[in-house]
Amino acid sequence: MTLRISRFAPSPTGRLHLGHAYSAVRAHDLARHAAGRFLLRIEDIDRTRSRETFVTGIEEDLRWLGLTWDGEVIRQSRRMPVYATALERLKDQDLLYPCFCTRSEIAASASAPHGPEGQVYPGTCRSLDSDVRARRAGEPHCWRLDMARAVARVGPLRWHDATAGWIAADPLPQGDVVLARKETPTSYHLAVVIDDAAQDVTDVVRGVDLSAATHVHRLLQALLDLPTPAYHHHPLLVGADGARLAKRNGAMPLATLRAEGADPDRLIASLRSGRVPIGVAPGKA
Ligand code: GLU
């Protein structure tokens, strides 16, 4: 029987709030109920927004909730050479191109269509001549996936979602996504598929807000010969008012709840039943 391995993979750009705790408890319980392993991975590739103090805070908050993880905590910031190798492999397959556009140039582009994740890159740099690329190589640039070419290369793909069943991968509407940022030789999409495979993750548990990204992840797995885990995209925890959690309706940091004397056992029991704990959401106490 395969050992089930799940993970919680927060970005240390702030303190954990109830929404994070909900995701963490679902990933934790899935592994524990299957006598499997639950991993903690710190997704700190964004050097400008990640903070050491938030890494410490994440570990503290999880311990307070009683969620223990197995093995060492992987830090993405320490794995850049692994991502760079994968990037080279995609470049060798002629599936990436350098993009010199600035955010404001892309935002100003009248032709930029919208996909499930917002504005889609209009493809400006896709067809630059090789001599222009060579001349501009010293300028800041990111690397984008030539989505149409990549999709054509691998043919039809699918992935399994615990709630929605088999889903045909359709990454095309997201356009030429960034696989290496200007300031970091990787991106969320690239790092997450590489690490889920490297850590033998069998079950990815995360919010439904990330299910669009899974279409891209499935494609990258095919291009890089990586296994595809089972996906569990859970509904987002909602506040007492039925709206997505925000500070206003209950997404306060766990650290604040702890400081206010909240009982972690009670809190985790509520999260396990998919509710914002009574007494936590303002106005519902
Ligand atoms: N690091 C991502 C976040 O904090 C989650 C990644 C994932 O679960 O795939 O939103």
PDB file of C-alpha atoms and ligand atoms in Angstrom:
ATOM      1  CA  MET A   1       0.000   0.000   0.000  1.00  0.00           C
ATOM      2  CA  THR A   2       1.342   3.464  -0.853  1.00  0.00           C
ATOM      3  CA  LEU A   3       2.297   5.693   2.038  1.00  0.00           C
ATOM      4  CA  ARG A   4       0.100   8.788   1.904  1.00  0.00           C
ATOM      5  CA  ILE A   5       2.057  12.038   2.149  1.00  0.00           C
ATOM      6  CA  SER A   6       0.437  15.451   2.407  1.00  0.00           C
ATOM      7  CA  ARG A   7       1.918  18.861   3.071  1.00  0.00           C
ATOM      8  CA  PHE A   8       1.166  22.357   4.237  1.00  0.00           C
ATOM      9  CA  ALA A   9       3.132  24.861   2.189  1.00  0.00           C
ATOM     10  CA  PRO A  10       2.674  28.424   3.421  1.00  0.00           C
ATOM     11  CA  SER A  11       4.533  31.467   2.150  1.00  0.00           C
ATOM     12  CA  PRO A  12       6.086  33.320   5.104  1.00  0.00           C
ATOM     13  CA  THR A  13       4.769  36.717   4.096  1.00  0.00           C
ATOM     14  CA  GLY A  14       2.578  37.204   7.153  1.00  0.00           C
ATOM     15  CA  ARG A  15       1.209  35.427  10.215  1.00  0.00           C
ATOM     16  CA  LEU A  16      -1.115  32.459   9.735  1.00  0.00           C
ATOM     17  CA  HIS A  17      -4.819  33.173  10.049  1.00  0.00           C
ATOM     18  CA  LEU A  18      -7.818  30.889  10.391  1.00  0.00           C
ATOM     19  CA  GLY A  19      -7.975  30.181   6.650  1.00  0.00           C
ATOM     20  CA  HIS A  20      -4.422  28.845   6.744  1.00  0.00           C
ATOM     21  CA  ALA A  21      -5.197  26.833   9.857  1.00  0.00           C
ATOM     22  CA  TYR A  22      -8.168  25.259   8.083  1.00  0.00           C
ATOM     23  CA  SER A  23      -5.992  24.162   5.171  1.00  0.00           C
ATOM     24  CA  ALA A  24      -3.280  22.907   7.492  1.00  0.00           C
ATOM     25  CA  VAL A  25      -5.686  20.845   9.583  1.00  0.00           C
ATOM     26  CA  ARG A  26      -7.210  19.232   6.495  1.00  0.00           C
ATOM     27  CA  ALA A  27      -3.803  18.298   5.109  1.00  0.00           C
ATOM     28  CA  HIS A  28      -2.655  17.086   8.529  1.00  0.00           C
ATOM     29  CA  ASP A  29      -5.751  14.968   9.173  1.00  0.00           C
ATOM     30  CA  LEU A  30      -5.685  13.377   5.733  1.00  0.00           C
ATOM     31  CA  ALA A  31      -2.181  12.075   6.385  1.00  0.00           C
ATOM     32  CA  ARG A  32      -2.768  11.108  10.008  1.00  0.00           C
ATOM     33  CA  HIS A  33      -5.992   9.190   9.267  1.00  0.00           C
ATOM     34  CA  ALA A  34      -4.103   7.208   6.657  1.00  0.00           C
ATOM     35  CA  ALA A  35      -1.129   6.611   8.995  1.00  0.00           C
ATOM     36  CA  GLY A  36       0.871   8.649   6.512  1.00  0.00           C
ATOM     37  CA  ARG A  37       3.230  11.602   6.720  1.00  0.00           C
ATOM     38  CA  PHE A  38       2.425  15.290   7.031  1.00  0.00           C
ATOM     39  CA  LEU A  39       5.114  17.698   5.831  1.00  0.00           C
ATOM     40  CA  LEU A  40       5.710  21.385   6.346  1.00  0.00           C
ATOM     41  CA  ARG A  41       7.306  23.276   3.476  1.00  0.00           C
ATOM     42  CA  ILE A  42       8.162  26.951   3.603  1.00  0.00           C
ATOM     43  CA  GLU A  43       7.555  28.584   0.227  1.00  0.00           C
ATOM     44  CA  ASP A  44       9.902  31.520   0.632  1.00  0.00           C
ATOM     45  CA  ILE A  45      10.957  32.239  -2.936  1.00  0.00           C
ATOM     46  CA  ASP A  46       9.715  35.813  -2.745  1.00  0.00           C
ATOM     47  CA  ARG A  47      12.746  37.440  -1.161  1.00  0.00           C
ATOM     48  CA  THR A  48      11.154  40.835  -0.871  1.00  0.00           C
ATOM     49  CA  ARG A  49       8.095  39.666   1.062  1.00  0.00           C
ATOM     50  CA  SER A  50       9.331  36.637   3.049  1.00  0.00           C
ATOM     51  CA  ARG A  51      10.500  37.198   6.628  1.00  0.00           C
ATOM     52  CA  GLU A  52      12.316  34.900   9.061  1.00  0.00           C
ATOM     53  CA  THR A  53      10.042  36.029  11.843  1.00  0.00           C
ATOM     54  CA  PHE A  54       7.043  34.717   9.893  1.00  0.00           C
ATOM     55  CA  VAL A  55       8.774  31.336   9.440  1.00  0.00           C
ATOM     56  CA  THR A  56       9.202  31.101  13.198  1.00  0.00           C
ATOM     57  CA  GLY A  57       5.620  32.297  13.636  1.00  0.00           C
ATOM     58  CA  ILE A  58       4.251  29.574  11.327  1.00  0.00           C
ATOM     59  CA  GLU A  59       5.988  26.839  13.302  1.00  0.00           C
ATOM     60  CA  GLU A  60       4.838  28.340  16.588  1.00  0.00           C
ATOM     61  CA  ASP A  61       1.231  28.623  15.424  1.00  0.00           C
ATOM     62  CA  LEU A  62       1.098  25.050  14.135  1.00  0.00           C
ATOM     63  CA  ARG A  63       2.535  23.726  17.379  1.00  0.00           C
ATOM     64  CA  TRP A  64       0.016  25.747  19.350  1.00  0.00           C
ATOM     65  CA  LEU A  65      -2.752  24.130  17.317  1.00  0.00           C
ATOM     66  CA  GLY A  66      -1.272  20.711  18.038  1.00  0.00           C
ATOM     67  CA  LEU A  67      -0.441  20.035  14.393  1.00  0.00           C
ATOM     68  CA  THR A  68       2.885  18.237  14.269  1.00  0.00           C
ATOM     69  CA  TRP A  69       4.771  17.580  11.067  1.00  0.00           C
ATOM     70  CA  ASP A  70       7.190  14.864  10.037  1.00  0.00           C
ATOM     71  CA  GLY A  71      10.811  15.204   8.992  1.00  0.00           C
ATOM     72  CA  GLU A  72      12.702  18.347   8.218  1.00  0.00           C
ATOM     73  CA  VAL A  73      11.104  21.560   7.072  1.00  0.00           C
ATOM     74  CA  ILE A  74      12.059  22.236   3.456  1.00  0.00           C
ATOM     75  CA  ARG A  75      12.827  25.856   2.567  1.00  0.00           C
ATOM     76  CA  GLN A  76      12.355  26.709  -1.111  1.00  0.00           C
ATOM     77  CA  SER A  77      14.878  29.541  -0.896  1.00  0.00           C
ATOM     78  CA  ARG A  78      17.576  26.883  -0.399  1.00  0.00           C
ATOM     79  CA  ARG A  79      16.622  24.909  -3.481  1.00  0.00           C
ATOM     80  CA  MET A  80      17.321  27.386  -6.251  1.00  0.00           C
ATOM     81  CA  PRO A  81      19.841  25.116  -8.064  1.00  0.00           C
ATOM     82  CA  VAL A  82      17.181  22.395  -8.351  1.00  0.00           C
ATOM     83  CA  TYR A  83      14.725  24.819  -9.930  1.00  0.00           C
ATOM     84  CA  ALA A  84      17.419  26.200 -12.231  1.00  0.00           C
ATOM     85  CA  THR A  85      18.123  22.698 -13.565  1.00  0.00           C
ATOM     86  CA  ALA A  86      14.445  22.172 -14.381  1.00  0.00           C
ATOM     87  CA  LEU A  87      14.300  25.558 -16.032  1.00  0.00           C
ATOM     88  CA  GLU A  88      17.272  24.652 -18.237  1.00  0.00           C
ATOM     89  CA  ARG A  89      15.535  21.462 -19.195  1.00  0.00           C
ATOM     90  CA  LEU A  90      12.488  23.396 -20.387  1.00  0.00           C
ATOM     91  CA  LYS A  91      14.705  25.875 -22.232  1.00  0.00           C
ATOM     92  CA  ASP A  92      16.404  22.938 -23.977  1.00  0.00           C
ATOM     93  CA  GLN A  93      12.976  21.789 -25.107  1.00  0.00           C
ATOM     94  CA  ASP A  94      12.499  25.244 -26.632  1.00  0.00           C
ATOM     95  CA  LEU A  95       9.450  25.919 -24.483  1.00  0.00           C
ATOM     96  CA  LEU A  96      10.589  29.089 -22.683  1.00  0.00           C
ATOM     97  CA  TYR A  97      11.347  32.596 -23.815  1.00  0.00           C
ATOM     98  CA  PRO A  98      12.772  35.658 -22.065  1.00  0.00           C
ATOM     99  CA  CYS A  99      10.276  38.438 -21.422  1.00  0.00           C
ATOM    100  CA  PHE A 100      11.457  42.006 -20.910  1.00  0.00           C
ATOM    101  CA  CYS A 101       8.035  43.596 -20.354  1.00  0.00           C
ATOM    102  CA  THR A 102       7.376  45.547 -17.189  1.00  0.00           C
ATOM    103  CA  ARG A 103       4.188  45.089 -15.176  1.00  0.00           C
ATOM    104  CA  SER A 104       2.918  48.460 -16.288  1.00  0.00           C
ATOM    105  CA  GLU A 105       3.562  47.682 -19.959  1.00  0.00           C
ATOM    106  CA  ILE A 106       1.538  44.491 -19.616  1.00  0.00           C
ATOM    107  CA  ALA A 107      -1.246  46.252 -17.703  1.00  0.00           C
ATOM    108  CA  ALA A 108      -1.385  48.956 -20.379  1.00  0.00           C
ATOM    109  CA  SER A 109      -1.634  46.465 -23.211  1.00  0.00           C
ATOM    110  CA  ALA A 110      -5.040  46.831 -24.803  1.00  0.00           C
ATOM    111  CA  SER A 111      -4.795  43.356 -26.306  1.00  0.00           C
ATOM    112  CA  ALA A 112      -4.194  41.553 -23.012  1.00  0.00           C
ATOM    113  CA  PRO A 113      -7.068  39.076 -22.530  1.00  0.00           C
ATOM    114  CA  HIS A 114      -8.292  37.908 -19.146  1.00  0.00           C
ATOM    115  CA  GLY A 115      -8.012  34.330 -17.886  1.00  0.00           C
ATOM    116  CA  PRO A 116      -9.067  32.620 -14.656  1.00  0.00           C
ATOM    117  CA  GLU A 117      -6.154  34.297 -12.855  1.00  0.00           C
ATOM    118  CA  GLY A 118      -6.706  37.810 -14.175  1.00  0.00           C
ATOM    119  CA  GLN A 119      -4.964  39.487 -17.044  1.00  0.00           C
ATOM    120  CA  VAL A 120      -3.148  37.128 -19.398  1.00  0.00           C
ATOM    121  CA  TYR A 121       0.223  38.040 -20.871  1.00  0.00           C
ATOM    122  CA  PRO A 122      -0.406  39.270 -24.437  1.00  0.00           C
ATOM    123  CA  GLY A 123       2.666  37.468 -25.838  1.00  0.00           C
ATOM    124  CA  THR A 124       4.665  40.575 -26.749  1.00  0.00           C
ATOM    125  CA  CYS A 125       8.103  38.975 -26.252  1.00  0.00           C
ATOM    126  CA  ARG A 126       7.179  35.557 -27.649  1.00  0.00           C
ATOM    127  CA  SER A 127       8.195  36.392 -31.180  1.00  0.00           C
ATOM    128  CA  LEU A 128      11.235  38.606 -30.588  1.00  0.00           C
ATOM    129  CA  ASP A 129      14.035  37.926 -33.072  1.00  0.00           C
ATOM    130  CA  SER A 130      16.936  35.963 -31.698  1.00  0.00           C
ATOM    131  CA  ASP A 131      19.326  38.873 -32.328  1.00  0.00           C
ATOM    132  CA  VAL A 132      17.058  41.206 -30.298  1.00  0.00           C
ATOM    133  CA  ARG A 133      17.001  38.638 -27.498  1.00  0.00           C
ATOM    134  CA  ALA A 134      20.772  38.342 -27.593  1.00  0.00           C
ATOM    135  CA  ARG A 135      21.216  42.128 -27.554  1.00  0.00           C
ATOM    136  CA  ARG A 136      18.841  42.557 -24.592  1.00  0.00           C
ATOM    137  CA  ALA A 137      20.091  39.535 -22.614  1.00  0.00           C
ATOM    138  CA  GLY A 138      21.692  41.778 -19.963  1.00  0.00           C
ATOM    139  CA  GLU A 139      18.399  43.572 -19.242  1.00  0.00           C
ATOM    140  CA  PRO A 140      16.130  42.340 -16.424  1.00  0.00           C
ATOM    141  CA  HIS A 141      13.863  39.627 -17.766  1.00  0.00           C
ATOM    142  CA  CYS A 142      11.679  36.798 -16.596  1.00  0.00           C
ATOM    143  CA  TRP A 143      11.161  33.462 -18.389  1.00  0.00           C
ATOM    144  CA  ARG A 144       7.741  32.550 -19.707  1.00  0.00           C
ATOM    145  CA  LEU A 145       6.344  29.248 -20.857  1.00  0.00           C
ATOM    146  CA  ASP A 146       5.170  29.226 -24.467  1.00  0.00           C
ATOM    147  CA  MET A 147       1.843  27.784 -23.395  1.00  0.00           C
ATOM    148  CA  ALA A 148       0.421  26.878 -26.812  1.00  0.00           C
ATOM    149  CA  ARG A 149       3.603  25.088 -27.788  1.00  0.00           C
ATOM    150  CA  ALA A 150       3.838  23.264 -24.447  1.00  0.00           C
ATOM    151  CA  VAL A 151       0.204  22.129 -24.614  1.00  0.00           C
ATOM    152  CA  ALA A 152       0.698  20.873 -28.171  1.00  0.00           C
ATOM    153  CA  ARG A 153       3.834  19.005 -27.084  1.00  0.00           C
ATOM    154  CA  VAL A 154       2.165  16.882 -24.404  1.00  0.00           C
ATOM    155  CA  GLY A 155      -1.381  16.325 -25.684  1.00  0.00           C
ATOM    156  CA  PRO A 156      -4.440  15.769 -23.443  1.00  0.00           C
ATOM    157  CA  LEU A 157      -3.825  15.507 -19.698  1.00  0.00           C
ATOM    158  CA  ARG A 158      -6.048  15.125 -16.687  1.00  0.00           C
ATOM    159  CA  TRP A 159      -5.839  15.271 -12.927  1.00  0.00           C
ATOM    160  CA  HIS A 160      -8.026  14.017 -10.133  1.00  0.00           C
ATOM    161  CA  ASP A 161      -9.750  16.224  -7.626  1.00  0.00           C
ATOM    162  CA  ALA A 162     -11.276  14.583  -4.566  1.00  0.00           C
ATOM    163  CA  THR A 163     -14.450  16.654  -4.887  1.00  0.00           C
ATOM    164  CA  ALA A 164     -14.799  17.289  -8.604  1.00  0.00           C
ATOM    165  CA  GLY A 165     -13.437  13.955  -9.932  1.00  0.00           C
ATOM    166  CA  TRP A 166     -11.344  13.685 -13.109  1.00  0.00           C
ATOM    167  CA  ILE A 167     -10.652  17.036 -14.701  1.00  0.00           C
ATOM    168  CA  ALA A 168      -9.204  17.658 -18.159  1.00  0.00           C
ATOM    169  CA  ALA A 169      -6.181  19.929 -17.771  1.00  0.00           C
ATOM    170  CA  ASP A 170      -6.782  23.195 -19.583  1.00  0.00           C
ATOM    171  CA  PRO A 171      -3.907  25.597 -18.871  1.00  0.00           C
ATOM    172  CA  LEU A 172      -4.202  27.466 -22.195  1.00  0.00           C
ATOM    173  CA  PRO A 173      -6.504  30.256 -20.901  1.00  0.00           C
ATOM    174  CA  GLN A 174      -3.795  31.251 -18.405  1.00  0.00           C
ATOM    175  CA  GLY A 175      -1.447  32.200 -21.205  1.00  0.00           C
ATOM    176  CA  ASP A 176       2.337  32.254 -21.084  1.00  0.00           C
ATOM    177  CA  VAL A 177       2.840  31.997 -17.333  1.00  0.00           C
ATOM    178  CA  VAL A 178       6.106  33.046 -15.677  1.00  0.00           C
ATOM    179  CA  LEU A 179       8.358  30.144 -14.658  1.00  0.00           C
ATOM    180  CA  ALA A 180      11.302  32.240 -13.487  1.00  0.00           C
ATOM    181  CA  ARG A 181      10.859  35.744 -12.191  1.00  0.00           C
ATOM    182  CA  LYS A 182      13.143  38.667 -12.903  1.00  0.00           C
ATOM    183  CA  GLU A 183      14.586  38.602  -9.416  1.00  0.00           C
ATOM    184  CA  THR A 184      14.314  34.844  -8.636  1.00  0.00           C
ATOM    185  CA  PRO A 185      15.192  31.913 -10.904  1.00  0.00           C
ATOM    186  CA  THR A 186      11.872  30.197 -10.241  1.00  0.00           C
ATOM    187  CA  SER A 187       8.183  30.886  -9.675  1.00  0.00           C
ATOM    188  CA  TYR A 188       5.390  29.419  -7.562  1.00  0.00           C
ATOM    189  CA  HIS A 189       4.278  27.107 -10.405  1.00  0.00           C
ATOM    190  CA  LEU A 190       7.704  25.651 -11.068  1.00  0.00           C
ATOM    191  CA  ALA A 191       8.852  25.308  -7.456  1.00  0.00           C
ATOM    192  CA  VAL A 192       5.635  23.713  -6.223  1.00  0.00           C
ATOM    193  CA  VAL A 193       5.548  20.901  -8.799  1.00  0.00           C
ATOM    194  CA  ILE A 194       9.236  20.135  -8.335  1.00  0.00           C
ATOM    195  CA  ASP A 195       8.975  20.034  -4.562  1.00  0.00           C
ATOM    196  CA  ASP A 196       5.763  18.019  -4.411  1.00  0.00           C
ATOM    197  CA  ALA A 197       7.544  15.422  -6.559  1.00  0.00           C
ATOM    198  CA  ALA A 198      10.842  15.643  -4.647  1.00  0.00           C
ATOM    199  CA  GLN A 199       9.021  15.096  -1.355  1.00  0.00           C
ATOM    200  CA  ASP A 200       6.903  12.230  -2.772  1.00  0.00           C
ATOM    201  CA  VAL A 201       3.716  14.094  -1.938  1.00  0.00           C
ATOM    202  CA  THR A 202       0.765  11.852  -2.836  1.00  0.00           C
ATOM    203  CA  ASP A 203      -2.013  14.249  -1.800  1.00  0.00           C
ATOM    204  CA  VAL A 204      -2.047  18.001  -2.322  1.00  0.00           C
ATOM    205  CA  VAL A 205      -4.569  19.603   0.012  1.00  0.00           C
ATOM    206  CA  ARG A 206      -5.173  23.305  -0.597  1.00  0.00           C
ATOM    207  CA  GLY A 207      -7.911  25.864  -1.092  1.00  0.00           C
ATOM    208  CA  VAL A 208     -10.118  25.889  -4.152  1.00  0.00           C
ATOM    209  CA  ASP A 209      -8.637  29.298  -4.994  1.00  0.00           C
ATOM    210  CA  LEU A 210      -5.570  27.388  -6.200  1.00  0.00           C
ATOM    211  CA  SER A 211      -7.429  24.920  -8.424  1.00  0.00           C
ATOM    212  CA  ALA A 212      -6.832  27.041 -11.566  1.00  0.00           C
ATOM    213  CA  ALA A 213      -3.093  26.750 -10.903  1.00  0.00           C
ATOM    214  CA  THR A 214      -3.411  22.960 -10.950  1.00  0.00           C
ATOM    215  CA  HIS A 215      -4.029  23.055 -14.708  1.00  0.00           C
ATOM    216  CA  VAL A 216      -0.577  24.601 -15.124  1.00  0.00           C
ATOM    217  CA  HIS A 217       0.949  22.222 -12.578  1.00  0.00           C
ATOM    218  CA  ARG A 218      -0.358  19.178 -14.427  1.00  0.00           C
ATOM    219  CA  LEU A 219       1.241  20.447 -17.634  1.00  0.00           C
ATOM    220  CA  LEU A 220       4.590  21.064 -15.934  1.00  0.00           C
ATOM    221  CA  GLN A 221       4.511  17.571 -14.442  1.00  0.00           C
ATOM    222  CA  ALA A 222       4.119  16.139 -17.933  1.00  0.00           C
ATOM    223  CA  LEU A 223       6.919  18.296 -19.370  1.00  0.00           C
ATOM    224  CA  LEU A 224       9.310  17.418 -16.545  1.00  0.00           C
ATOM    225  CA  ASP A 225       8.325  13.735 -16.196  1.00  0.00           C
ATOM    226  CA  LEU A 226       7.088  14.217 -12.654  1.00  0.00           C
ATOM    227  CA  PRO A 227       4.310  12.208 -10.985  1.00  0.00           C
ATOM    228  CA  THR A 228       0.889  13.765 -10.456  1.00  0.00           C
ATOM    229  CA  PRO A 229      -0.462  13.697  -6.904  1.00  0.00           C
ATOM    230  CA  ALA A 230      -4.160  13.499  -6.048  1.00  0.00           C
ATOM    231  CA  TYR A 231      -5.634  16.945  -5.428  1.00  0.00           C
ATOM    232  CA  HIS A 232      -8.028  17.939  -2.680  1.00  0.00           C
ATOM    233  CA  HIS A 233      -9.169  21.497  -3.311  1.00  0.00           C
ATOM    234  CA  HIS A 234     -11.217  22.355  -0.289  1.00  0.00           C
ATOM    235  CA  PRO A 235     -13.808  25.132  -0.057  1.00  0.00           C
ATOM    236  CA  LEU A 236     -12.502  28.290   1.559  1.00  0.00           C
ATOM    237  CA  LEU A 237     -13.477  28.867   5.133  1.00  0.00           C
ATOM    238  CA  VAL A 238     -16.112  31.553   5.287  1.00  0.00           C
ATOM    239  CA  GLY A 239     -16.842  34.041   8.016  1.00  0.00           C
ATOM    240  CA  ALA A 240     -20.012  34.110  10.074  1.00  0.00           C
ATOM    241  CA  ASP A 241     -21.400  36.477   7.412  1.00  0.00           C
ATOM    242  CA  GLY A 242     -20.847  33.868   4.681  1.00  0.00           C
ATOM    243  CA  ALA A 243     -18.137  35.962   3.025  1.00  0.00           C
ATOM    244  CA  ARG A 244     -14.581  34.884   2.397  1.00  0.00           C
ATOM    245  CA  LEU A 245     -12.442  35.408   5.476  1.00  0.00           C
ATOM    246  CA  ALA A 246     -10.892  38.793   5.858  1.00  0.00           C
ATOM    247  CA  LYS A 247      -9.755  40.607   8.985  1.00  0.00           C
ATOM    248  CA  ARG A 248     -13.199  42.162   9.253  1.00  0.00           C
ATOM    249  CA  ASN A 249     -15.008  38.833   9.646  1.00  0.00           C
ATOM    250  CA  GLY A 250     -12.634  36.536  11.443  1.00  0.00           C
ATOM    251  CA  ALA A 251      -9.370  36.077   9.568  1.00  0.00           C
ATOM    252  CA  MET A 252      -7.395  37.411  12.445  1.00  0.00           C
ATOM    253  CA  PRO A 253      -3.936  35.981  12.973  1.00  0.00           C
ATOM    254  CA  LEU A 254      -3.739  32.865  15.133  1.00  0.00           C
ATOM    255  CA  ALA A 255      -1.147  34.745  17.169  1.00  0.00           C
ATOM    256  CA  THR A 256      -3.804  37.288  18.140  1.00  0.00           C
ATOM    257  CA  LEU A 257      -6.275  34.567  19.098  1.00  0.00           C
ATOM    258  CA  ARG A 258      -3.626  32.918  21.209  1.00  0.00           C
ATOM    259  CA  ALA A 259      -2.759  36.220  22.905  1.00  0.00           C
ATOM    260  CA  GLU A 260      -6.456  36.702  23.637  1.00  0.00           C
ATOM    261  CA  GLY A 261      -6.565  33.352  25.383  1.00  0.00           C
ATOM    262  CA  ALA A 262      -8.348  31.269  22.727  1.00  0.00           C
ATOM    263  CA  ASP A 263      -8.473  27.546  23.400  1.00  0.00           C
ATOM    264  CA  PRO A 264      -6.614  25.754  20.597  1.00  0.00           C
ATOM    265  CA  ASP A 265      -8.523  22.473  21.113  1.00  0.00           C
ATOM    266  CA  ARG A 266     -11.851  24.193  20.710  1.00  0.00           C
ATOM    267  CA  LEU A 267     -10.584  26.120  17.743  1.00  0.00           C
ATOM    268  CA  ILE A 268      -9.302  23.052  15.954  1.00  0.00           C
ATOM    269  CA  ALA A 269     -12.547  21.187  16.664  1.00  0.00           C
ATOM    270  CA  SER A 270     -14.495  23.987  14.984  1.00  0.00           C
ATOM    271  CA  LEU A 271     -12.166  24.023  12.016  1.00  0.00           C
ATOM    272  CA  ARG A 272     -12.577  20.261  11.651  1.00  0.00           C
ATOM    273  CA  SER A 273     -16.286  20.845  11.277  1.00  0.00           C
ATOM    274  CA  GLY A 274     -15.593  23.556   8.677  1.00  0.00           C
ATOM    275  CA  ARG A 275     -16.779  26.483  10.772  1.00  0.00           C
ATOM    276  CA  VAL A 276     -15.201  29.672  11.953  1.00  0.00           C
ATOM    277  CA  PRO A 277     -15.079  29.045  15.677  1.00  0.00           C
ATOM    278  CA  ILE A 278     -17.902  30.712  17.578  1.00  0.00           C
ATOM    279  CA  GLY A 279     -16.455  33.428  19.731  1.00  0.00           C
ATOM    280  CA  VAL A 280     -13.759  34.073  17.190  1.00  0.00           C
ATOM    281  CA  ALA A 281     -15.691  35.774  14.446  1.00  0.00           C
ATOM    282  CA  PRO A 282     -16.478  39.296  15.589  1.00  0.00           C
ATOM    283  CA  GLY A 283     -20.163  39.850  16.105  1.00  0.00           C
ATOM    284  CA  LYS A 284     -20.766  36.149  16.754  1.00  0.00           C
ATOM    285  CA  ALA A 285     -19.260  35.908  20.207  1.00  0.00           C
TER     286      ALA A 285
HETATM  287  N1  GLU B   1       2.518  28.784  -0.899  1.00  0.00           N
HETATM  288  C1  GLU B   1       1.169  28.871  -1.338  1.00  0.00           C
HETATM  289  C2  GLU B   1       0.405  29.866  -0.479  1.00  0.00           C
HETATM  290  O1  GLU B   1       0.847  30.170   0.627  1.00  0.00           O
HETATM  291  C3  GLU B   1       0.410  27.562  -1.285  1.00  0.00           C
HETATM  292  C4  GLU B   1       0.966  26.565  -2.201  1.00  0.00           C
HETATM  293  C5  GLU B   1       0.206  25.280  -2.363  1.00  0.00           C
HETATM  294  O2  GLU B   1      -0.424  24.793  -1.421  1.00  0.00           O
HETATM  295  O3  GLU B   1       0.304  24.719  -3.455  1.00  0.00           O
HETATM  296  O4  GLU B   1      -0.606  30.338  -0.916  1.00  0.00           O
END
